[in-house]
Structure formats: structure tokens, C-alpha cells
Amino acid sequence: MSFKRYLLSTFPIFLIISPALSLLYDSNDDVISLDNSTFYSTILGSQFAWNVEFYNSWCGHCINFAPTYKKVATDTKGWQGAVGVAAIDCSEAKNQPICTHYGVQGFPTLRLIPPGALPEELGVNYFSIDQTEIETIIIDYLTNLTIINRAPKGCPYLLPLRHMENIWQSAKENHKHLALIFEEEEAYLGRQVMLDFSLNPNILVHRMDVQSTKKFGINTFPSMYIFQPHGLQQIAKGFTDRVSFVKALTALVSSGKIDNPHLLPSPHSEHAEQKAPQMQQEMVQEMVGKKNGKEKYLVFMQDLESALTYCLRQEVAIHQDIGGESLKALQHFVRILAKFFPGREEVSRFLRKLSSWLDSVQDITSYHWSHQMETLQTVDSFLPENIHWVSCQGSQTYFRGYPCGMWTLFHTITVNSYLYGKDSAKFLYRDVLTAVAGYMKHFFGCSYCSKHFTQMAATMDSDVTSPKEVVLWLWRSHNKVNKRLHGDASEDPMHPKVLFPPKSACPKCYNTLGTQEAQFDEEAVLGYLLELYGADHIVNIPDGEEGIPDSIGERRDMDWWQKMQRSKDLEKLQQIRQQKQEKRERLLAKVPRLHSTKIILPAIGPSYNRRCINSEFMRTTNSKRLRSLSTYSTEILEIGKTGEVWMIALNHETPCYILDVFKHFESMWVKSHQVEVPIDRCEGSVLIEITGSKSVKRCRRINTITHEIVGSLDIIL
Ligand SMILES: Cc1cc2nc3c(=O)[nH]c(=O)nc-3n(C[C@H](O)[C@H](O)[C@H](O)COP(=O)(O)OP(=O)(O)OC[C@H]3O[C@@H](n4cnc5c(N)ncnc54)[C@H](O)[C@@H]3O)c2cc1C
């Protein structure tokens, strides 16, 4: 038995997982934070089920939901033999392949994953932001696992018993007490109490079927009894709630000292909530300057580029497959960016190239997209790799940032499209808004924001009837969101949401009469927005460079920053390329080239067995292709050994998506390097280093479904 397995079988998992640093959850919380280095080793093949939240630390709804999720984790801490409560931040670039693999598209996504999960078992999604509801969903899930005989080892038998004989089957010698809860079959109380005591070795709790009550002469439900030599004795009499039942059982076993974590008030949860946000003042960059006693808002190029970088490199890349409507929306959005993004020439060129490539494809995967982004990085066309916020910097890392950058980007492209086309009779003025709405609907990671914006955009055609209305519609819509979010937990206290622009920034934007939005002089607002977001007014500010001019005006006039920024990007690009080349040479030197072997790939389609994967999970696994990808990986691993390096030659029979194998399963089984394959032809070579395989049950072995042969790989060993 391996050391890890030994540990797993001996101690509850929370003792051995070292939590990842996360923005919304920290070590004071009971939520287990996972990342790319811990996710698969924790979730796959686990002894118990997992409730995982896939979140984005910048998403307001995830920020709002975090306190509830922490409460769920604390309240179910005693259930850890049956289910763990974890979270992973999909806004972190390193975690993105995992979120892609699990097909996560909106945030927060809650997912239940069964015990002993295989890579292709992606679990079941559910939606709730209510603590009680989430806990009952978890209980239902565990009950279903019990019904299909796949309950985690540490999960009590959650179904009600009818006969006393059944009780003795699960009783063990160390059980000093046996408690019986009589309740209706659908009730949750008994199941909660059973789970609360599931880690307590001294007591066994069972639910009894209502039918059995006659035998015992019991006629009140719910009620709890303990089993004693002379018969049943009721405890917690007159109470029908979880706290009272738990208290009564605690009192019963306290003489034998119990260690049920549920009963120990957690010092962490309250603490985490009460903790006032520590304002990292030094991180806050003032976006509002003062000019002639007037507040002055500025738009910074770094915010626009950072939004673009996150949007294209991460938010889009998280999507496993992009086709149909969503591909059209992406094509449209990138086309608009290529046309109206008022950035550096190299970035604009990158966007134009990206757009013309995108317009030529029918259907892409996350791999194709990321590969193309990499391919397009050249000396004279690139998209920065780093994200750095200036005016969108929040007082905490989870405030502002990306959504602020996206609003800024949207206003910038609407204003610049207006300035560009307003005088032309052929100007398709709504085009830019349609592109923004399409992106919001199909790609923006915050599900609620996307839903709200799509609702607002539904009336866009009738609301927007002239070019200037494009700019004003987005301004009004943004103000509606500001109004709704004022006082919300996602509001940065250092940057309270206000109706924009505030009077202090644009006195002439306000009428002397009128209330609410009617108080605005919309012509003046339009003038203000054109000035703020117009290409000529966007400020380039260097980051932490010495010797930079103090005045923003002076900096803007200089083009030295552009040059410096560009040479920095190029330098970085060259470094990355050189590192990759060196790595490839090192790996190539390890390929022994002794002989070549051919493996026949199994078929696309169901390569699973019901014993391994319950149909409930299959229904939610929407990508047939991914299932077969894992089978490919398994094939490769069956003949490979840890530490070996292979060069895999792809031949004309190889299905293109074999490339996804190396991408999706990288962190689990193999490290793939240097996928030198033209994107439209799947011929070329792949170097992979096998870094060890996880010992999981191989469903394929007991599979009875016939495979159809779809391709082959030549492996030079
Ligand atoms: C399209 C979109 C829809 C969203 N919907 C939701 C939602 O439904 N629920 C939710 O919780 N979060 C939503 N968000 C996120 C939320 O609106 C904020 O972006 C986030 O809370 C960060 O706020 P912030 O203080 O940085 O300012 P933001 O609201 O992001 O604004 C960024 C900057 O834009 C300027 N600005 C502000 N108002 C206007 C305006 N009316 N016109 C022009 N410029 C303006 C200011 O300079 C401000 O600093 C959405 C984000 C986007 C991009």
C-alpha cells in the first residue's frame, strides 16, 4: 500500500491536504481551496464525494456567495467521511485547464463529484445560493449514491431501515451507543444527524422506517431513541430539530469523550466573516485626479490591455468547445475589437490576425484557441501576457479588476465606433453593442451578470435608434447596474458605486431640475463620455519605472513608454521561446529511439460501464469526445512507464483531437511538451514525459461495448 493510500485510509483527508492560497477562501475557512497542483490528486479516486465550487474571484456573485459557502463547509465539517467541501479559483491561469476539463462556463458553478471519480466523471451541476438548500442537495446526492451502491465508505447508510436485524449488520464492536431516529422517509433531520455523527466511532445512528414504528409502539415523528438492554428509551423528548438531537446525543456520549467536529464550535467561520477587510491602501492607485478643483476620471491603456488579456487568454480559453452561436458571437466580438480597440499597433495587429483566423474556422476547442493565441505572438503582433490594473485596482485583490476593465473596454469601443462612424450614412451603429451583448451572453464568466445584461440588451433594438444612443445606452445600462450594486458585498468600500459621472466630475452633466436619471443633461454626458473614452484621451502609464515624469499629461504625450513596453514584451517572448527550445532539446536527448510501436486507438463514443459510471453522471457529461480522450490517455499509459519520454509521431489517421489528450490530462498523468502540429493538419510530433499515473479503476477493462477503430499513433520508444 502506498504511503498516500495508507494515510487516506487512516486519517480524514483534511489532515493531509495542504490548501492552496485562494482569494475568497483562506486557511481560516473550512472550505478546502484547491488548485492545479492539488485538484486531481484530491478529487480523483477519492474515498468520499466532493462538493466543489468553481468560482472566479472577481465575480461579484462569487464574492457574495463566499460567506454562505463557508457556512456550508463549517456546518458539514462533521460529514467529511462522506463528502468534502472544496473550491477552485478559475480566474487563476494555472487552474484554467481544470475548469475547462470540467466544462465550467459560468460562475459560481456548484458540482457534486462521486467518490472514486474517474477523470471522465465530471459530476453533476446544481444551482443554489441558499445554505439549507445546498445541504439538502448534498444529502439527496449521498442518498442516491447509497441507492446505487456507490456511497462513500465513511457515509452512514442513509436509507431508513425496516427491520432490527439490519441494524446489527452495520454495528461494530466499538459502538457504545445505538440511536434510532423515527421519521418520514423524505425527512432530512435523521440524515443530518447521522452525518453529524459519522466520524464518531462511539455511536451508531440509524433511521427507522415509519412502518416499523408499530412494532415499537412509537407514534410521534420525528423522535429519537437509544437502544438499551431493557428496550428503547426516548431522548430529546419534545424536540424535533437537529441542534436538540445533536445536543442530546452529545450529552449521551460525552462521558466517553467525543470528538465530532460538528459539535465543536468552529473558531474559524465567524472569525472569517467578522474580519473587516484590511484596506491595502498602498495598493490603491488613485484613478481620480483633481484638476481645477474638479474630480477627473482617466482611462488607462493598461486597464484596457489587461481586460483584453484576461478575456482572450483565460475567459474564452476556458470553453472546451466553441461552435455554433457562441463561435459567431466570439467572431463578432473579436472583429469589433480588431476594428475599434484604440491600442498599440502591435496589439491591434494581433487582434486583426486573430479575427481573420477566427473567421475561417467552423468549430474550435480550447486547445486550438490557446495554440493560436500563442502562434500569433510575433515580433510585430502581440497581446501582453501580464495583467496589471491601474484605475481598476481594487483595495482588495477580489474587488474591481476584470469586470471594471471590461466595462472600461466596452465604453471605449462604443465611443470609438461612434467617433469613427457617426458621420457615415452606412454606419451600422448597433453593431458594436450587439457584439458586446453576444460576448456577455456566451462568455462572460459571471453567470448572473451575463443574465442581467442579456435581459437589458433584449430591448436594445428599440432603445437604440441613433448612433449617439449606442454610447448613451451603455452609459444608462451601466448606471442601472451601479444603482443595483450600491451597498452590495462586491462593492469596493474605497470605490463606492455612484451614478456616473458624479457632479464633482462633470457639473455641466447635471440639470438644475429633475430627479434621478432625469437630472442628467444627456448631451453634456455624451460630450463627457466622448472625451473620457475617446482614443486620444487614453493614458499610457508605465508601471513602477524609475525616472518617469510626475504629471500624467507629460506622460501621455510621450511615446517612450510605448516603446519601452513593446521591447519588454518582445524580450519576454524571446525568453519564453528560448526556454521552450532548451526544454525540447533536453527531452529529445532522453528519447532512446530503440524501436517503434503502434497503438490502435479505441473508438469515439461510450467507453464506459454502468458499474463505473452511473447514468446520472453520464447525462451531465456533455462532451463525448472528452470521455474518449481519457481512454486514449489510458491506452498510452498502459504501455508507458513513469520517467519515460516519448516522441509521438502523429500520422494522417490520427484524429485531430488527440492533441487535446495532452492538454487536458497534462496535470494528471503526462506532461506534454512541444506540440509541434499545424493546427489544421494533425500531422507532426508531440513530445511527452510521463510523470506518473494515478491509480484509478479502469472501467475499460470491464467494458462490453465494442470499440470501433478510429485512428492510430506511432510511438517511437
Ligand atoms: C457588462 C457587465 C455587467 C455586469 N453586471 C453585473 C451584475 O449584474 N451583478 C454584479 O454583481 N456585477 C455585475 N458586473 C460587475 C460590476 O458591474 C462591476 O464591474 C464590479 O463590481 C466592479 O465595480 P467597480 O467599482 O470597479 O466599477 P465598475 O462598475 O466596473 O465601473 C468601472 C469604471 O467605469 C466608469 N463608470 C462607472 N459607471 C459608468 C457609466 N454609467 N458610464 C460610463 N462609465 C462608467 C467608472 O470610471 C468606473 O470606475 C458587471 C460587469 C460588466 C462588465
JSON list of C-alpha atoms and ligand atoms in Angstrom, two decimals, residues 60-61 64 287 297 391-392 399-401 403-408 410-411 440 444 446 448-450 452-453 474-476 478-479 481-482 484-485 488 490-492 495 497-498 500 529 532-533, ligand 1:
[
{"chain": "A", "resi": 60, "resn": "GLY", "atom": "CA", "xyz": [-19.44, 39.85, -7.61]},
{"chain": "A", "resi": 61, "resn": "HIS", "atom": "CA", "xyz": [-21.83, 36.94, -7.16]},
{"chain": "A", "resi": 64, "resn": "ASN", "atom": "CA", "xyz": [-21.49, 37.46, -2.28]},
{"chain": "A", "resi": 287, "resn": "MET", "atom": "CA", "xyz": [-7.96, 56.90, -10.62]},
{"chain": "A", "resi": 297, "resn": "TYR", "atom": "CA", "xyz": [-11.58, 60.34, -14.27]},
{"chain": "A", "resi": 391, "resn": "SER", "atom": "CA", "xyz": [-7.60, 52.70, -12.32]},
{"chain": "A", "resi": 392, "resn": "CYS", "atom": "CA", "xyz": [-9.33, 49.32, -11.90]},
{"chain": "A", "resi": 399, "resn": "PHE", "atom": "CA", "xyz": [-12.52, 43.91, -5.80]},
{"chain": "A", "resi": 400, "resn": "ARG", "atom": "CA", "xyz": [-12.76, 45.63, -9.19]},
{"chain": "A", "resi": 401, "resn": "GLY", "atom": "CA", "xyz": [-10.08, 44.32, -11.61]},
{"chain": "A", "resi": 403, "resn": "PRO", "atom": "CA", "xyz": [-15.21, 43.44, -14.53]},
{"chain": "A", "resi": 404, "resn": "CYS", "atom": "CA", "xyz": [-14.13, 47.06, -14.13]},
{"chain": "A", "resi": 405, "resn": "GLY", "atom": "CA", "xyz": [-11.69, 46.56, -17.01]},
{"chain": "A", "resi": 406, "resn": "MET", "atom": "CA", "xyz": [-14.47, 45.08, -19.17]},
{"chain": "A", "resi": 407, "resn": "TRP", "atom": "CA", "xyz": [-16.83, 47.99, -18.56]},
{"chain": "A", "resi": 408, "resn": "THR", "atom": "CA", "xyz": [-13.97, 50.32, -19.46]},
{"chain": "A", "resi": 410, "resn": "PHE", "atom": "CA", "xyz": [-16.93, 48.26, -23.63]},
{"chain": "A", "resi": 411, "resn": "HIS", "atom": "CA", "xyz": [-17.32, 52.02, -23.17]},
{"chain": "A", "resi": 440, "resn": "MET", "atom": "CA", "xyz": [-21.68, 38.88, -22.37]},
{"chain": "A", "resi": 444, "resn": "PHE", "atom": "CA", "xyz": [-18.64, 36.48, -19.54]},
{"chain": "A", "resi": 446, "resn": "CYS", "atom": "CA", "xyz": [-20.18, 35.81, -14.02]},
{"chain": "A", "resi": 448, "resn": "TYR", "atom": "CA", "xyz": [-25.73, 36.47, -13.10]},
{"chain": "A", "resi": 449, "resn": "CYS", "atom": "CA", "xyz": [-24.08, 39.48, -14.75]},
{"chain": "A", "resi": 450, "resn": "SER", "atom": "CA", "xyz": [-24.44, 37.76, -18.08]},
{"chain": "A", "resi": 452, "resn": "HIS", "atom": "CA", "xyz": [-28.89, 40.58, -16.28]},
{"chain": "A", "resi": 453, "resn": "PHE", "atom": "CA", "xyz": [-27.07, 42.16, -19.18]},
{"chain": "A", "resi": 474, "resn": "LEU", "atom": "CA", "xyz": [-24.34, 51.57, -22.42]},
{"chain": "A", "resi": 475, "resn": "TRP", "atom": "CA", "xyz": [-23.91, 54.50, -20.04]},
{"chain": "A", "resi": 476, "resn": "ARG", "atom": "CA", "xyz": [-27.54, 54.14, -18.83]},
{"chain": "A", "resi": 478, "resn": "HIS", "atom": "CA", "xyz": [-24.03, 50.70, -16.52]},
{"chain": "A", "resi": 479, "resn": "ASN", "atom": "CA", "xyz": [-25.72, 53.18, -14.21]},
{"chain": "A", "resi": 481, "resn": "VAL", "atom": "CA", "xyz": [-26.03, 48.11, -12.57]},
{"chain": "A", "resi": 482, "resn": "ASN", "atom": "CA", "xyz": [-24.25, 50.67, -10.36]},
{"chain": "A", "resi": 484, "resn": "ARG", "atom": "CA", "xyz": [-28.39, 47.88, -8.09]},
{"chain": "A", "resi": 485, "resn": "LEU", "atom": "CA", "xyz": [-24.97, 47.05, -6.66]},
{"chain": "A", "resi": 488, "resn": "ASP", "atom": "CA", "xyz": [-23.56, 45.09, -2.20]},
{"chain": "A", "resi": 490, "resn": "SER", "atom": "CA", "xyz": [-18.93, 43.12, -4.01]},
{"chain": "A", "resi": 491, "resn": "GLU", "atom": "CA", "xyz": [-18.70, 46.91, -3.79]},
{"chain": "A", "resi": 492, "resn": "ASP", "atom": "CA", "xyz": [-15.22, 48.12, -3.01]},
{"chain": "A", "resi": 495, "resn": "HIS", "atom": "CA", "xyz": [-14.75, 52.99, -4.58]},
{"chain": "A", "resi": 497, "resn": "LYS", "atom": "CA", "xyz": [-20.74, 52.86, -6.74]},
{"chain": "A", "resi": 498, "resn": "VAL", "atom": "CA", "xyz": [-22.28, 56.14, -7.81]},
{"chain": "A", "resi": 500, "resn": "PHE", "atom": "CA", "xyz": [-21.85, 58.26, -13.25]},
{"chain": "A", "resi": 529, "resn": "LEU", "atom": "CA", "xyz": [-18.03, 60.24, -22.31]},
{"chain": "A", "resi": 532, "resn": "LEU", "atom": "CA", "xyz": [-13.15, 60.27, -21.33]},
{"chain": "A", "resi": 533, "resn": "TYR", "atom": "CA", "xyz": [-13.17, 57.17, -23.56]},
{"chain": "B", "resi": 1, "resn": "LIG", "atom": "C1", "xyz": [-21.36, 44.22, -18.68]},
{"chain": "B", "resi": 1, "resn": "LIG", "atom": "C2", "xyz": [-21.24, 43.96, -17.18]},
{"chain": "B", "resi": 1, "resn": "LIG", "atom": "C3", "xyz": [-22.37, 43.65, -16.45]},
{"chain": "B", "resi": 1, "resn": "LIG", "atom": "C4", "xyz": [-22.27, 43.41, -15.08]},
{"chain": "B", "resi": 1, "resn": "LIG", "atom": "N1", "xyz": [-23.37, 43.03, -14.35]},
{"chain": "B", "resi": 1, "resn": "LIG", "atom": "C5", "xyz": [-23.26, 42.75, -13.03]},
{"chain": "B", "resi": 1, "resn": "LIG", "atom": "C6", "xyz": [-24.36, 42.26, -12.28]},
{"chain": "B", "resi": 1, "resn": "LIG", "atom": "O1", "xyz": [-25.46, 42.10, -12.80]},
{"chain": "B", "resi": 1, "resn": "LIG", "atom": "N2", "xyz": [-24.16, 41.96, -10.97]},
{"chain": "B", "resi": 1, "resn": "LIG", "atom": "C7", "xyz": [-22.93, 42.11, -10.38]},
{"chain": "B", "resi": 1, "resn": "LIG", "atom": "O2", "xyz": [-22.78, 41.80, -9.18]},
{"chain": "B", "resi": 1, "resn": "LIG", "atom": "N3", "xyz": [-21.87, 42.59, -11.05]},
{"chain": "B", "resi": 1, "resn": "LIG", "atom": "C8", "xyz": [-22.00, 42.90, -12.36]},
{"chain": "B", "resi": 1, "resn": "LIG", "atom": "N4", "xyz": [-20.92, 43.34, -13.06]},
{"chain": "B", "resi": 1, "resn": "LIG", "atom": "C9", "xyz": [-19.72, 43.75, -12.33]},
{"chain": "B", "resi": 1, "resn": "LIG", "atom": "C10", "xyz": [-19.92, 45.18, -11.74]},
{"chain": "B", "resi": 1, "resn": "LIG", "atom": "O3", "xyz": [-20.74, 45.98, -12.57]},
{"chain": "B", "resi": 1, "resn": "LIG", "atom": "C11", "xyz": [-18.62, 45.93, -11.56]},
{"chain": "B", "resi": 1, "resn": "LIG", "atom": "O4", "xyz": [-17.89, 45.89, -12.75]},
{"chain": "B", "resi": 1, "resn": "LIG", "atom": "C12", "xyz": [-17.75, 45.40, -10.45]},
{"chain": "B", "resi": 1, "resn": "LIG", "atom": "O5", "xyz": [-18.50, 45.36, -9.26]},
{"chain": "B", "resi": 1, "resn": "LIG", "atom": "C13", "xyz": [-16.53, 46.32, -10.24]},
{"chain": "B", "resi": 1, "resn": "LIG", "atom": "O6", "xyz": [-17.01, 47.62, -9.95]},
{"chain": "B", "resi": 1, "resn": "LIG", "atom": "P1", "xyz": [-16.12, 48.93, -9.99]},
{"chain": "B", "resi": 1, "resn": "LIG", "atom": "O7", "xyz": [-16.34, 49.69, -8.74]},
{"chain": "B", "resi": 1, "resn": "LIG", "atom": "O8", "xyz": [-14.74, 48.62, -10.32]},
{"chain": "B", "resi": 1, "resn": "LIG", "atom": "O9", "xyz": [-16.74, 49.86, -11.16]},
{"chain": "B", "resi": 1, "resn": "LIG", "atom": "P2", "xyz": [-17.41, 49.45, -12.49]},
{"chain": "B", "resi": 1, "resn": "LIG", "atom": "O10", "xyz": [-18.88, 49.46, -12.34]},
{"chain": "B", "resi": 1, "resn": "LIG", "atom": "O11", "xyz": [-16.82, 48.20, -13.01]},
{"chain": "B", "resi": 1, "resn": "LIG", "atom": "O12", "xyz": [-17.01, 50.63, -13.45]},
{"chain": "B", "resi": 1, "resn": "LIG", "atom": "C14", "xyz": [-15.70, 50.77, -13.98]},
{"chain": "B", "resi": 1, "resn": "LIG", "atom": "C15", "xyz": [-15.45, 52.22, -14.27]},
{"chain": "B", "resi": 1, "resn": "LIG", "atom": "O13", "xyz": [-16.34, 52.69, -15.27]},
{"chain": "B", "resi": 1, "resn": "LIG", "atom": "C16", "xyz": [-16.70, 54.07, -15.06]},
{"chain": "B", "resi": 1, "resn": "LIG", "atom": "N5", "xyz": [-18.15, 54.13, -14.98]},
{"chain": "B", "resi": 1, "resn": "LIG", "atom": "C17", "xyz": [-18.96, 53.84, -13.94]},
{"chain": "B", "resi": 1, "resn": "LIG", "atom": "N6", "xyz": [-20.23, 53.98, -14.30]},
{"chain": "B", "resi": 1, "resn": "LIG", "atom": "C18", "xyz": [-20.24, 54.37, -15.59]},
{"chain": "B", "resi": 1, "resn": "LIG", "atom": "C19", "xyz": [-21.27, 54.66, -16.52]},
{"chain": "B", "resi": 1, "resn": "LIG", "atom": "N7", "xyz": [-22.55, 54.64, -16.17]},
{"chain": "B", "resi": 1, "resn": "LIG", "atom": "N8", "xyz": [-20.91, 55.04, -17.76]},
{"chain": "B", "resi": 1, "resn": "LIG", "atom": "C20", "xyz": [-19.63, 55.10, -18.13]},
{"chain": "B", "resi": 1, "resn": "LIG", "atom": "N9", "xyz": [-18.61, 54.84, -17.30]},
{"chain": "B", "resi": 1, "resn": "LIG", "atom": "C21", "xyz": [-18.92, 54.48, -16.03]},
{"chain": "B", "resi": 1, "resn": "LIG", "atom": "C22", "xyz": [-16.01, 54.48, -13.78]},
{"chain": "B", "resi": 1, "resn": "LIG", "atom": "O14", "xyz": [-14.81, 55.14, -14.13]},
{"chain": "B", "resi": 1, "resn": "LIG", "atom": "C23", "xyz": [-15.72, 53.16, -13.10]},
{"chain": "B", "resi": 1, "resn": "LIG", "atom": "O15", "xyz": [-14.62, 53.23, -12.27]},
{"chain": "B", "resi": 1, "resn": "LIG", "atom": "C24", "xyz": [-20.99, 43.53, -14.45]},
{"chain": "B", "resi": 1, "resn": "LIG", "atom": "C25", "xyz": [-19.85, 43.82, -15.20]},
{"chain": "B", "resi": 1, "resn": "LIG", "atom": "C26", "xyz": [-19.97, 44.02, -16.56]},
{"chain": "B", "resi": 1, "resn": "LIG", "atom": "C27", "xyz": [-18.73, 44.31, -17.38]}
]
